[in-house]
């Protein structure tokens, strides 16, 4: 292990801190090596949007909060990156929405699944589901392996940090999918019911706060928020933000 001093006064302190969390995740058997490169992709988009939560993300967060509060059976899908970066926040989100946590891995490994479950339990989770023999049809990757008690019977599934074909198929099965992805062009971002284009680190505390704000709102009003929400314009606003920022930075 390479040792270095991470000073809080370093201008990229937070970025270095979260990279270290992921490297630790790899060492502890939670995060895949490929997870490090996936994080780099996210970081690049974060740089481009200006490393802040924009109004298009806030709009999506409000819709996601209402959708989760209306859900009869929400499930939170966990991979090796989210497990390393935001375990406590995901547990909190599961508590405030009464959702089940379910491990779903692209680079699937029973050993890593067990390590993630053990880590979540250490962080305070009571139950974490893992795939059984249930499968999502027409999904080509390992992400097709799900659990009967979780994703199979869920109505709303929270799937952060994933560029894949699972979302499209889950939606074909009549489920709603909420994602968090800094890349508005990922397949999951494009196909989800609600796409929060923001860093998972910034987004989860905001989502939890929004749920706490809306938790006493009546069903009719929550339905109104969900019905009014349109995901395509929100994705387009994220793309326009990238365009605007690059145009401004290039001095045009
Ligand atoms: O643990 P596993 O085996 O399931 O693997 C997890 C990764 C993330 C490696 C795997 O799911 C994967 O390859 O991911 P993708 O398909 O590259 O998609 C990850 C998406 O998350 C990309 O579109 C990134 O832009 C985005 N992303 C990465 N870090 C963040 C992020 N979005 C929000 N916040 C981040 N911190």
XYZ file of C-alpha atoms and ligand atoms in Angstrom:
288
model
C 0.000 0.000 0.000
C 1.368 3.404 -0.995
C 1.312 5.911 1.863
C 0.829 9.605 1.295
C -0.401 12.508 3.366
C -3.883 13.691 2.446
C -4.166 17.255 3.671
C -7.586 18.906 4.017
C -6.044 22.037 2.551
C -5.307 20.265 -0.726
C -7.459 21.923 -3.422
C -8.707 18.516 -4.578
C -9.081 17.093 -1.044
C -12.600 15.680 -1.491
C -11.792 14.105 -4.816
C -8.690 12.439 -3.316
C -10.667 11.370 -0.246
C -13.324 9.563 -2.299
C -10.689 7.950 -4.520
C -9.063 6.618 -1.345
C -12.422 5.234 -0.157
C -12.763 3.320 -3.414
C -9.171 2.057 -3.263
C -9.938 0.856 0.278
C -13.102 -0.766 -1.107
C -10.932 -2.716 -3.565
C -8.519 -3.772 -0.814
C -11.462 -4.938 1.348
C -12.996 -6.968 -1.473
C -16.044 -4.684 -1.846
C -15.263 -2.717 -4.993
C -14.154 -4.173 -8.323
C -10.956 -2.924 -9.953
C -13.146 -1.787 -12.835
C -15.049 0.314 -10.299
C -12.038 2.615 -10.135
C -12.264 3.391 -13.831
C -16.048 3.794 -13.619
C -15.456 6.364 -10.864
C -13.021 8.192 -13.149
C -15.733 8.481 -15.771
C -18.038 9.987 -13.167
C -15.347 12.404 -11.959
C -14.765 13.635 -15.506
C -18.444 14.479 -15.935
C -18.497 16.103 -12.496
C -15.620 18.356 -13.541
C -17.576 19.313 -16.640
C -20.819 20.171 -14.840
C -18.866 22.257 -12.306
C -18.998 19.887 -9.285
C -22.277 21.235 -7.965
C -25.921 20.208 -7.794
C -27.883 22.007 -10.500
C -31.589 22.848 -10.667
C -32.199 19.956 -13.109
C -30.907 17.556 -10.429
C -33.042 19.238 -7.749
C -36.118 18.755 -9.939
C -35.297 15.061 -10.358
C -34.607 14.704 -6.625
C -38.092 16.048 -5.823
C -39.725 13.588 -8.246
C -37.598 10.725 -6.909
C -38.572 11.555 -3.323
C -42.288 11.610 -4.202
C -41.982 8.363 -6.179
C -40.212 6.595 -3.321
C -42.792 7.819 -0.797
C -45.627 6.550 -3.013
C -43.970 3.193 -3.594
C -45.477 0.123 -1.970
C -42.306 -1.875 -2.436
C -39.131 0.116 -3.069
C -35.741 -1.556 -3.520
C -32.278 0.023 -3.435
C -29.755 -1.693 -5.686
C -26.191 -1.673 -4.384
C -22.972 -2.249 -6.333
C -19.303 -2.216 -5.355
C -18.922 1.533 -5.886
C -21.963 2.700 -3.957
C -21.109 0.249 -1.156
C -17.687 1.846 -0.731
C -18.765 5.470 -1.203
C -22.121 5.878 0.546
C -23.097 2.842 2.674
C -24.498 4.847 5.606
C -26.488 7.158 3.358
C -27.998 4.171 1.494
C -28.974 2.585 4.805
C -30.575 5.877 5.863
C -32.418 6.089 2.521
C -33.688 2.531 3.052
C -34.905 3.507 6.527
C -36.788 6.641 5.484
C -38.446 4.919 2.514
C -38.868 1.456 4.098
C -36.941 0.050 1.141
C -35.038 -3.198 0.905
C -31.331 -3.137 0.061
C -30.258 -5.617 -2.627
C -26.751 -6.347 -3.901
C -26.526 -6.414 -7.701
C -23.098 -6.752 -9.286
C -21.897 -6.426 -12.853
C -18.569 -8.168 -12.153
C -20.393 -10.786 -10.202
C -18.677 -12.760 -7.449
C -20.206 -14.535 -4.470
C -17.186 -13.558 -2.380
C -17.694 -9.844 -3.119
C -21.449 -10.172 -2.536
C -20.740 -11.585 0.937
C -18.185 -8.852 1.665
C -20.710 -6.155 0.711
C -23.458 -7.701 2.866
C -21.051 -7.958 5.826
C -19.918 -4.353 5.348
C -23.505 -3.045 5.212
C -24.344 -4.968 8.376
C -21.272 -3.486 10.055
C -22.536 -0.044 8.998
C -25.946 -0.708 10.593
C -28.122 -2.451 7.967
C -30.398 -5.156 9.303
C -31.113 -7.017 6.074
C -29.381 -7.019 2.697
C -30.783 -9.186 -0.093
C -28.608 -11.036 -2.596
C -29.618 -12.670 -5.897
C -31.351 -16.031 -5.740
C -32.314 -18.017 -8.816
C -34.556 -15.223 -10.144
C -33.626 -13.622 -13.469
C -34.643 -10.493 -15.377
C -35.362 -11.643 -18.949
C -33.391 -10.105 -21.836
C -30.585 -8.685 -19.686
C -27.268 -9.873 -21.083
C -24.984 -9.218 -18.105
C -24.696 -10.620 -14.581
C -27.009 -7.817 -13.488
C -29.869 -10.099 -14.583
C -29.490 -12.060 -11.321
C -31.932 -10.613 -8.805
C -33.935 -11.718 -5.785
C -37.588 -12.686 -5.669
C -38.169 -10.769 -2.434
C -36.460 -7.668 -3.824
C -36.294 -6.438 -7.412
C -38.622 -9.118 -8.824
C -41.570 -7.919 -6.747
C -40.559 -4.259 -6.369
C -42.517 -1.396 -7.917
C -39.759 1.262 -7.647
C -36.039 0.469 -7.878
C -33.264 2.924 -7.064
C -30.267 2.058 -9.276
C -27.406 4.518 -8.884
C -24.107 4.370 -10.846
C -24.888 2.008 -13.664
C -24.552 2.195 -17.434
C -26.495 -0.858 -18.555
C -29.497 -2.611 -20.068
C -31.151 -3.636 -16.777
C -33.176 -0.436 -16.432
C -34.837 -0.752 -19.841
C -35.917 -4.315 -19.085
C -37.178 -3.477 -15.581
C -39.272 -0.685 -17.061
C -40.684 -3.125 -19.627
C -41.752 -5.231 -16.625
C -43.782 -2.256 -15.375
C -41.393 -0.997 -12.705
C -40.173 2.551 -12.154
C -36.431 3.149 -12.004
C -34.640 6.068 -10.362
C -30.961 6.524 -11.158
C -28.106 8.799 -10.145
C -25.489 9.214 -12.849
C -23.138 12.050 -13.643
C -23.193 10.898 -17.254
C -26.549 11.899 -18.775
C -25.728 9.758 -21.816
C -25.372 6.417 -20.021
C -27.923 3.794 -21.030
C -29.386 3.765 -17.530
C -29.600 7.577 -17.422
C -31.350 7.600 -20.790
C -33.911 4.897 -19.938
C -34.737 5.603 -16.284
C -38.034 7.070 -15.113
C -36.114 9.658 -13.065
C -32.475 10.561 -13.775
C -30.605 12.569 -11.167
C -27.513 13.939 -12.924
C -25.378 14.611 -9.873
C -22.629 13.066 -7.802
C -24.007 10.319 -5.525
C -22.040 11.947 -2.689
C -23.903 15.266 -2.995
C -27.217 13.790 -4.074
C -28.037 11.310 -1.302
C -28.184 13.806 1.613
C -30.394 16.049 -0.567
C -32.677 13.150 -1.490
C -33.028 12.090 2.149
C -33.785 15.697 3.174
C -36.427 15.976 0.414
C -38.068 12.741 1.587
C -38.171 14.068 5.140
C -39.681 17.319 3.833
C -42.386 15.526 1.803
C -43.135 12.661 4.163
C -46.314 14.257 5.557
C -47.561 15.366 2.137
C -50.790 13.655 1.101
C -50.872 11.028 -1.637
C -52.710 13.267 -4.087
C -50.010 15.927 -3.940
C -47.235 13.346 -4.232
C -48.978 11.892 -7.282
C -49.200 15.414 -8.693
C -45.408 15.845 -8.377
C -44.739 12.517 -10.106
C -47.298 13.122 -12.892
C -45.957 16.598 -13.628
C -42.343 15.408 -13.823
C -40.804 14.854 -17.272
C -37.410 13.117 -17.420
C -36.407 13.961 -20.998
C -36.275 17.753 -20.481
C -34.273 17.189 -17.285
C -31.683 15.099 -19.188
C -31.622 17.743 -21.914
C -30.993 20.476 -19.328
C -28.014 18.489 -18.012
C -26.610 18.216 -21.545
C -27.209 21.931 -22.111
C -25.351 22.701 -18.871
C -22.324 20.722 -20.134
C -22.520 22.593 -23.411
C -22.928 26.018 -21.753
C -20.043 25.491 -19.351
C -17.648 24.285 -22.035
C -18.665 27.169 -24.289
C -18.087 29.697 -21.482
C -14.761 28.115 -20.490
C -13.526 28.107 -24.056
C -14.012 31.877 -24.158
C -16.767 31.879 -26.780
O -19.574 -3.553 -8.388
P -19.915 -3.889 -9.808
O -19.272 -5.157 -10.279
O -21.394 -3.921 -10.049
O -19.343 -2.728 -10.710
C -19.763 -1.411 -10.461
C -19.409 -0.532 -11.649
C -19.722 0.903 -11.267
C -17.932 -0.692 -11.945
C -20.209 -1.038 -12.829
O -21.570 -0.987 -12.534
C -19.881 -0.294 -14.061
O -19.108 -0.692 -14.902
O -20.438 0.852 -14.110
P -20.644 1.619 -15.474
O -21.484 0.768 -16.349
O -19.360 2.148 -15.951
O -21.518 2.834 -14.991
C -21.192 3.635 -13.908
C -21.814 4.989 -14.158
O -21.732 5.703 -12.930
C -21.072 5.822 -15.218
O -22.011 6.295 -16.162
C -20.444 6.988 -14.416
O -20.549 8.205 -15.105
C -21.302 7.041 -13.182
N -20.615 7.470 -11.956
C -19.415 7.073 -11.501
N -19.151 7.636 -10.307
C -20.224 8.404 -9.996
C -21.173 8.302 -11.046
N -22.342 8.945 -11.020
C -22.631 9.676 -9.922
N -21.780 9.816 -8.876
C -20.578 9.203 -8.871
N -19.753 9.354 -7.840
